[in-house]
Short mmCIF file of C-alpha atoms and ligand atoms in Angstrom, two decimals:
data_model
loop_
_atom_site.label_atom_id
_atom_site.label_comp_id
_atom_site.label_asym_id
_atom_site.label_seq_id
_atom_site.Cartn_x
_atom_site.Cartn_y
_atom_site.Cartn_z
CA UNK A 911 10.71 -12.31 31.28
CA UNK A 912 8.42 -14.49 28.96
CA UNK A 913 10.11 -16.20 26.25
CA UNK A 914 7.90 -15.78 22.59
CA UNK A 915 8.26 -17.30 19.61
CA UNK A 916 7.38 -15.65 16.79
CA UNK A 917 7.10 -17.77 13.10
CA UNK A 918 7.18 -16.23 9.94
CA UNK A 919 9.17 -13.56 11.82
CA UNK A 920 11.07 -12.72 8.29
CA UNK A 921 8.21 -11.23 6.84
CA UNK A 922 6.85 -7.55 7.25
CA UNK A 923 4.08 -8.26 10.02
CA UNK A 924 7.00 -10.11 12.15
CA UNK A 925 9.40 -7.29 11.43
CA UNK A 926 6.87 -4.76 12.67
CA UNK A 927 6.64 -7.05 15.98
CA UNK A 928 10.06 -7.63 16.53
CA UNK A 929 10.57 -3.84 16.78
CA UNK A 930 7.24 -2.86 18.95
CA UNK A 931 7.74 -5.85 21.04
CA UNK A 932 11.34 -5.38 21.93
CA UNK A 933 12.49 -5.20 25.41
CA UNK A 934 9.08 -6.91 26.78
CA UNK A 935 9.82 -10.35 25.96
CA UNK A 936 12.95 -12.34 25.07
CA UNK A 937 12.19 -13.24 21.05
CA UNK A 938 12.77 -16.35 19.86
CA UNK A 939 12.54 -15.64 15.78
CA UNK A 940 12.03 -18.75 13.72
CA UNK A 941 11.08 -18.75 9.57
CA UNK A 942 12.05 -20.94 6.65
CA UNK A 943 14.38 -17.61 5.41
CA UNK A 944 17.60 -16.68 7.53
CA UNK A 945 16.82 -14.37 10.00
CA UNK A 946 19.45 -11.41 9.75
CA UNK A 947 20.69 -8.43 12.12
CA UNK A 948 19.37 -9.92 15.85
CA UNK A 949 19.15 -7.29 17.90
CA UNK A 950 19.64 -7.59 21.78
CA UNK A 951 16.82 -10.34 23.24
CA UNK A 952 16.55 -12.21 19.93
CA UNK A 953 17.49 -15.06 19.47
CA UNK A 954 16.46 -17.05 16.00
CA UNK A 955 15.50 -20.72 14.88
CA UNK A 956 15.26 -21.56 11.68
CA UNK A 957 12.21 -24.07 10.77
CA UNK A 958 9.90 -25.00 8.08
CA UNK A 959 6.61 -25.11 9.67
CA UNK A 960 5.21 -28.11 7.44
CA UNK A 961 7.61 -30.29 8.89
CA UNK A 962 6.66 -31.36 12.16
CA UNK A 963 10.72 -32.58 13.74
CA UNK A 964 11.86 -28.62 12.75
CA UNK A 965 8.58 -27.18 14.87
CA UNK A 966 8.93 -29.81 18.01
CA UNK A 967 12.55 -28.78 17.65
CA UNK A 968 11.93 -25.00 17.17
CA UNK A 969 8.89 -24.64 20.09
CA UNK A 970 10.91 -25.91 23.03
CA UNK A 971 10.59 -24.31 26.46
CA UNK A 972 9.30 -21.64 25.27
CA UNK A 973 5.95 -19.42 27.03
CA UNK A 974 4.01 -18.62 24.14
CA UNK A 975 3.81 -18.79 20.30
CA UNK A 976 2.85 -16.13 17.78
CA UNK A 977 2.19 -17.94 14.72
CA UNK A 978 2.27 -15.55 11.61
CA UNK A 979 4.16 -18.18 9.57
CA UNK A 980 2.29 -19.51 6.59
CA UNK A 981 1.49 -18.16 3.25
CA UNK A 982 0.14 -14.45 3.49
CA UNK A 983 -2.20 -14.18 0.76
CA UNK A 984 -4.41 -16.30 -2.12
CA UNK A 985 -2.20 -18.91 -3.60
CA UNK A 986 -2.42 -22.19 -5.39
CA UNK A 987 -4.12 -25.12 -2.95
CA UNK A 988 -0.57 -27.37 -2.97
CA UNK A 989 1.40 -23.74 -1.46
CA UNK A 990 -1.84 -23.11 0.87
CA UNK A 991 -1.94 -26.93 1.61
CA UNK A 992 1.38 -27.13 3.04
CA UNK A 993 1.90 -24.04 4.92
CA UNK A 994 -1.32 -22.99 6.18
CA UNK A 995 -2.89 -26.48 6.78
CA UNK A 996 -0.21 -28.92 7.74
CA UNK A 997 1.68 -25.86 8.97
CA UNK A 998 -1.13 -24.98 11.62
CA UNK A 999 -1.93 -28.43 12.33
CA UNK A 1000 1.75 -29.46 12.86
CA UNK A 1001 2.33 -25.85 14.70
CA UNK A 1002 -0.90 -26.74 17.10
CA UNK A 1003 0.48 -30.21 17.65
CA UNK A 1004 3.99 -29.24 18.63
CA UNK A 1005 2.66 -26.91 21.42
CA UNK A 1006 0.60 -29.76 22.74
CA UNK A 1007 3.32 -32.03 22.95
CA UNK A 1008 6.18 -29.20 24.13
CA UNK A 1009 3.33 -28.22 26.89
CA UNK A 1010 3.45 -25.03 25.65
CA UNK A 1011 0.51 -23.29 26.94
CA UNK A 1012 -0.57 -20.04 24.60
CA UNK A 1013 -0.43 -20.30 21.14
CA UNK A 1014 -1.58 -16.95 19.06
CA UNK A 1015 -3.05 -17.61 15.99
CA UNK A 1016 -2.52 -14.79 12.86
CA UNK A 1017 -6.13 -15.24 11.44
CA UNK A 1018 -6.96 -13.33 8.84
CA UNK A 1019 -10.23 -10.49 7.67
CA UNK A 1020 -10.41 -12.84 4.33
CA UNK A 1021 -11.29 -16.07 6.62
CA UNK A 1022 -14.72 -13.44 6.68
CA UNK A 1023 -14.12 -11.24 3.86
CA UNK A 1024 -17.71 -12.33 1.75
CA UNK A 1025 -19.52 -9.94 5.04
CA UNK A 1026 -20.61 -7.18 3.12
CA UNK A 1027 -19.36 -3.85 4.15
CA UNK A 1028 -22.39 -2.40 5.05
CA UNK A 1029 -22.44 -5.58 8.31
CA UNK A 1030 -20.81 -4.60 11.59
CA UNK A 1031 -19.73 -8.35 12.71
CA UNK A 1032 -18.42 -9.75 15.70
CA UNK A 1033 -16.49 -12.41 17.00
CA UNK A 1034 -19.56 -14.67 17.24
CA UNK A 1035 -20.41 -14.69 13.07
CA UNK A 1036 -19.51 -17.81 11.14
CA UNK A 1037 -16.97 -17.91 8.78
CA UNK A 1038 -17.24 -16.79 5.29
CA UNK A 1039 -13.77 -17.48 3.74
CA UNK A 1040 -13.26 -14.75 0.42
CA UNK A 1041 -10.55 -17.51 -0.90
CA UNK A 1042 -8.28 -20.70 -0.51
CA UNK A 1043 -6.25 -18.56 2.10
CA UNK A 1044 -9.56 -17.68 3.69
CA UNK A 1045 -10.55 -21.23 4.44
CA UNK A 1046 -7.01 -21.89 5.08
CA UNK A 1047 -7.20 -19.22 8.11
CA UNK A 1048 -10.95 -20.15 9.08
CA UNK A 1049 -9.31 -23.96 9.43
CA UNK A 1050 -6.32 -22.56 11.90
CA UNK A 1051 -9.12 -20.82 13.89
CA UNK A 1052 -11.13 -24.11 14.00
CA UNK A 1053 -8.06 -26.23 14.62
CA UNK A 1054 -7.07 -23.63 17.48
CA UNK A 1055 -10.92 -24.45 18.99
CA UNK A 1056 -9.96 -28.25 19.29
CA UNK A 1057 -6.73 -27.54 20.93
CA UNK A 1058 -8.11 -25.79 23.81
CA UNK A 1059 -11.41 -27.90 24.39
CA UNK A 1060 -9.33 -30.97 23.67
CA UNK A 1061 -6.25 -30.34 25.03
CA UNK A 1062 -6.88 -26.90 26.92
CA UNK A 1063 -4.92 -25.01 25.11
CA UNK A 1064 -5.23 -21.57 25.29
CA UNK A 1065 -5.64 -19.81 22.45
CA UNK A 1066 -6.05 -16.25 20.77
CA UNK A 1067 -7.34 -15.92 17.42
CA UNK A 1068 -6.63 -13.03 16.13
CA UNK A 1069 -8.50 -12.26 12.21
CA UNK A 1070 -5.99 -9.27 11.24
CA UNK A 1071 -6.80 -6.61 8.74
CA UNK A 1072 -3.54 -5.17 7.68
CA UNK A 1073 -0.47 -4.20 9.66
CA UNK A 1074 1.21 -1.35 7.98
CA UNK A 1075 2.50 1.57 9.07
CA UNK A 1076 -0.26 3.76 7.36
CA UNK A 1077 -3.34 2.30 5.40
CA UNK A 1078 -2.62 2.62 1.83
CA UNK A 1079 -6.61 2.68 0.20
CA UNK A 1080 -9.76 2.76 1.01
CA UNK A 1081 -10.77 -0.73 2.26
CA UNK A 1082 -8.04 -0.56 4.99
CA UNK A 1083 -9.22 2.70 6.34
CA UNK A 1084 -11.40 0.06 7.41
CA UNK A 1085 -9.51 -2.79 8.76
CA UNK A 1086 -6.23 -1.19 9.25
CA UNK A 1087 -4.15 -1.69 12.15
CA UNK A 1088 -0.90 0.40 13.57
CA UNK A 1089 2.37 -1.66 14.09
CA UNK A 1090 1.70 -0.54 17.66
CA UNK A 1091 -1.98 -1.27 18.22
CA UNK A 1092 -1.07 -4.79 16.56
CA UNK A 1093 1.65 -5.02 19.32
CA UNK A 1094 -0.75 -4.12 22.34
CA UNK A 1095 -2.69 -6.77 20.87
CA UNK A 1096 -0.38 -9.28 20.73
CA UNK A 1097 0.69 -8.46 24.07
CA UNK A 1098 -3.06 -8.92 26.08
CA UNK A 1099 -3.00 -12.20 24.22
CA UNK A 1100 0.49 -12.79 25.74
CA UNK A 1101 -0.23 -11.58 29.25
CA UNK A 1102 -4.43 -11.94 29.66
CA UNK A 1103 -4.49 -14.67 32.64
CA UNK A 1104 -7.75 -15.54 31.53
CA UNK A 1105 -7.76 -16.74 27.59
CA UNK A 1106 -9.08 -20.20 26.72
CA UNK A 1107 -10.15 -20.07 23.23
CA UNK A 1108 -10.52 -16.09 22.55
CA UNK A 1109 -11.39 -14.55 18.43
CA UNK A 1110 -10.42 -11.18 18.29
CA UNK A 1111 -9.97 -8.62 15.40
CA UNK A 1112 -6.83 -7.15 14.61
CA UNK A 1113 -7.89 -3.74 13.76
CA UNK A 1114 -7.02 -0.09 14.92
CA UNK A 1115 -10.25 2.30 16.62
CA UNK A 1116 -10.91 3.05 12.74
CA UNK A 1117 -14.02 5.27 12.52
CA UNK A 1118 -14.91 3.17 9.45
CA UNK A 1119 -14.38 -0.15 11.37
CA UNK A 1120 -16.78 -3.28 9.83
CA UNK A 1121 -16.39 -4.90 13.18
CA UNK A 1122 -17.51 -4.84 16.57
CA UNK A 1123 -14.45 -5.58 18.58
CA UNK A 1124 -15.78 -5.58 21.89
CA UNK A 1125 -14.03 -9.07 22.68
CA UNK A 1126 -11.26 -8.00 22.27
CA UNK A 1127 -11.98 -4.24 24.30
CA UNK A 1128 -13.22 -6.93 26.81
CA UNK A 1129 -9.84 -8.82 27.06
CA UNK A 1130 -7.78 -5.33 27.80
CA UNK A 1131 -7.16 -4.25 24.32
CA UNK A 1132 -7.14 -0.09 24.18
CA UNK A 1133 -6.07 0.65 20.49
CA UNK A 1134 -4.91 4.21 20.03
CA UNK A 1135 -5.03 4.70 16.71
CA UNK A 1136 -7.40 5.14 13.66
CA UNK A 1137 -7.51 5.10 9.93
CA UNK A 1138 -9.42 8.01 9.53
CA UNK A 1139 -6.15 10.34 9.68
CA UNK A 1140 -5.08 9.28 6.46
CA UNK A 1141 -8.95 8.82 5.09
CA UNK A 1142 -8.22 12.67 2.93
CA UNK A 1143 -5.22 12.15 1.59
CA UNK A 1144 -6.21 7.68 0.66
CA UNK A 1145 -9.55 8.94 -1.23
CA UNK A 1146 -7.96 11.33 -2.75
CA UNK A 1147 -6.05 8.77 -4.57
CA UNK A 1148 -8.28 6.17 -4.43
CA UNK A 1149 -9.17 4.42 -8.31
CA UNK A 1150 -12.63 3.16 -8.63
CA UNK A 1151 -12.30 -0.25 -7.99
CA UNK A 1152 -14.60 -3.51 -9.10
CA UNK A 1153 -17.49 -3.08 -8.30
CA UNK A 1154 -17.57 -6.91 -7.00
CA UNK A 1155 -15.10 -6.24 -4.36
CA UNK A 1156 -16.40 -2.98 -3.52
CA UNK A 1157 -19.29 -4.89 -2.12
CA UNK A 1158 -17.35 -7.38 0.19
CA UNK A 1159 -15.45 -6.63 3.06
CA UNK A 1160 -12.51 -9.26 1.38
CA UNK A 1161 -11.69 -6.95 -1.40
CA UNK A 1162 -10.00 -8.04 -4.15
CA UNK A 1163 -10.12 -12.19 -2.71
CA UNK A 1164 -13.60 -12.65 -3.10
CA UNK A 1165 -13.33 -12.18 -6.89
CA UNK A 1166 -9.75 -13.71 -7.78
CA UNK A 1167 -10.76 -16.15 -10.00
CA UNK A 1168 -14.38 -15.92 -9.47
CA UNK A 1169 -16.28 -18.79 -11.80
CA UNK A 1170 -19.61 -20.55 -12.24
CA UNK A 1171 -22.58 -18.65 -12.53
CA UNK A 1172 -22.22 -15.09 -10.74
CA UNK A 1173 -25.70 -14.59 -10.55
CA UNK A 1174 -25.49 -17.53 -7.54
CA UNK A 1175 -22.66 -15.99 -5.79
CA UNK A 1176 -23.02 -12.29 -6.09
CA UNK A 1177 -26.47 -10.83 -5.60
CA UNK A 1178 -25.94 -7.40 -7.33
CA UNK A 1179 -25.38 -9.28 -10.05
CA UNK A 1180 -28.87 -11.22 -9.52
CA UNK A 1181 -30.52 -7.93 -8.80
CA UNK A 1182 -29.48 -6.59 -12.21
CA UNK A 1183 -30.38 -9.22 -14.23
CA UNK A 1184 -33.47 -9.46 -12.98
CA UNK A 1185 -34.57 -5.87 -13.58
CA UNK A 1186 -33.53 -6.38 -16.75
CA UNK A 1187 -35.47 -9.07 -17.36
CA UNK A 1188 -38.82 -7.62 -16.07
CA UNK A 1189 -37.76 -4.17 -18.32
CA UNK A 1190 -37.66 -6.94 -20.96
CA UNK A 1191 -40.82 -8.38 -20.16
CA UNK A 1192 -42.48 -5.44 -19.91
CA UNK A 1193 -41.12 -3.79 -23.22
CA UNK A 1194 -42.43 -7.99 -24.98
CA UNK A 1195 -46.15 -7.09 -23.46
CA UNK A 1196 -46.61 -3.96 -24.93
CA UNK A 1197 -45.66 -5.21 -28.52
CA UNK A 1198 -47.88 -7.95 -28.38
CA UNK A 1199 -50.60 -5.75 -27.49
CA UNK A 1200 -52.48 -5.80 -31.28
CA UNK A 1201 -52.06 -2.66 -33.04
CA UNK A 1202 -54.88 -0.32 -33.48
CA UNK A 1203 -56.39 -0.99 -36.99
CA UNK A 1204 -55.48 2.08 -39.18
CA UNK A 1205 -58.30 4.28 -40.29
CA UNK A 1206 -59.38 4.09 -43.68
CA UNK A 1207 -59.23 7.43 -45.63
C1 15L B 1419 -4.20 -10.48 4.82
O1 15L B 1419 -4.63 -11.41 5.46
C2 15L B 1419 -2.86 -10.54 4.18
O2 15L B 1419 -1.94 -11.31 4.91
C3 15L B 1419 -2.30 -9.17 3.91
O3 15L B 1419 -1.23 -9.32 3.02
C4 15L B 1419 -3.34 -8.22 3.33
O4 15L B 1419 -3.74 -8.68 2.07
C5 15L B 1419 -4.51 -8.15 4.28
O5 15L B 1419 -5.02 -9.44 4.55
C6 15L B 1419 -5.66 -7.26 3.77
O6 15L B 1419 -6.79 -7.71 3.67
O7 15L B 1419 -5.40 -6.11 3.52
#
């Protein structure tokens, strides 16, 4: 039986794993936080991923690496800095030097999240981070790339929407994907003989998908769920939200803290303002048109 290690295997999308994957492959469970309760094939390691003698120590002999470690969503640059850029590059290095062979990278939908939603995209489109923890993932993906042409690595990128047990609004009935779909997946990029350098999307079949997943349908991946069980009951709760995020498949990211001139970044915005400008212009042509002389009586 393979031997996986799993970072950041305290949080939710590790706890999820640790319960689909169980019984397939002996765990190896490594996160800056304690790891509590082991159950029967886990074994733990603690390890802060931005420092390089805990991940050569914590990556030994083992088959493959899942690395979800990191910080999960936008942050401030020193927090994203340290786990998500020195943490990849140190978690990349470690494998190299370990020999370890796979490495599966947790990308992320916000390391493409300024797509609009109306784009289907594949694994071929270049990346258009939403945020700091956009680039941060787009970096691991690119990092991942060097690894395996430089070093032949092999490696599975996989740009997750989010892992929950049911989607909870309207943008993930889009990207969502089942504990157990995200398992499979994790799996085929365990067990696929044939990965070098592989980008995949994390997602469940989801009717409303914004991605063409065919690499990954390609690879072996047969996801058996979808979103659109839950779409009734998620609209029917679902707030209008801003208008700005509405637009982009990155939600909420692609406007956190949103500066300079929006007109640049967000072309609804241009749109409007420059209807309004020709209603404007229009309204200034007709008053400078000379009134009619009045009629004398
Ligand atoms: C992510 O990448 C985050 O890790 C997760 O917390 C969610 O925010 C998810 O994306 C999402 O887009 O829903």
């Amino acid at each position: 039986m393979k031997t996986i290690l799993i970072t950041g295997a305290a949080g939710d999308v590790g706890s999820h794993l640790r319960r689909e994957l169980a019984g397939k492959y002996n765990l190896l469970l490594s996160d800056i936080k304690p790891i509590k309760a082991l159950a029967a094939g886990e074994k733990s390691a603690r390890g802060d991923i931005a420092k390089m003698a805990d991940m050569l120590r914590v990556t030994k002999g083992v088959d493959a690496i899942v690395h979800l470690g990191g910080f999960s969503v936008e942050g401030p640059w020193q927090m994203i800095l340290r786990a998500n850029i020195v943490g990849c590059y140190n978690l990349f290095e470690v494998a190299r030097r370990n020999g370890v062979r796979r490495v599966l990278f947790a990308s992320s939908n916000h390391a493409t999240g300024f797509y609009k939603r109306e784009e289907k995209i594949d694994h071929r489109v270049y990346p258009k981070p939403d945020s700091r923890y956009g680039v941060s993932k787009a970096f691991g993906e690119q990092i991942g790339s060097l690894y395996a042409d430089k070093y032949g690595t092999e490696v599975f990128c996989m740009r997750i929407g989010n892992v929950t047990v049911a989607p909870p609004d309207k943008r993930r009935l889009s990207n969502w994907i089942s504990p157990r779909d995200f398992a499979h997946l994790v799996a085929v990029g365990i067990d696929n003989p044939d990965i070098r350098f592989e980008i995949v999307y994390g997602v469940s079949d989801n009717k409303r998908s914004w991605y063409d997943n065919s690499n990954a349908h390609r690879l072996g991946y047969r996801p058996q769920d979808d979103a659109e069980r839950y779409a009734a009951e998620v609209l029917a709760k679902e707030k209008p939200g801003d208008p700005r995020a509405e637009m982009y498949q990155g939600g909420n990211f692609v406007f956190a803290e949103i500066g300079g001139d929006p007109s640049r970044i967000l072309p609804a915005i241009a749109k409007a303002r420059k209807a309004k400008k020709v209603s404007k212009a229009g309204k200034t042509s007709k008053s400078s048109k000379k009134p009619k002389p009045k009629k004398k009586k």
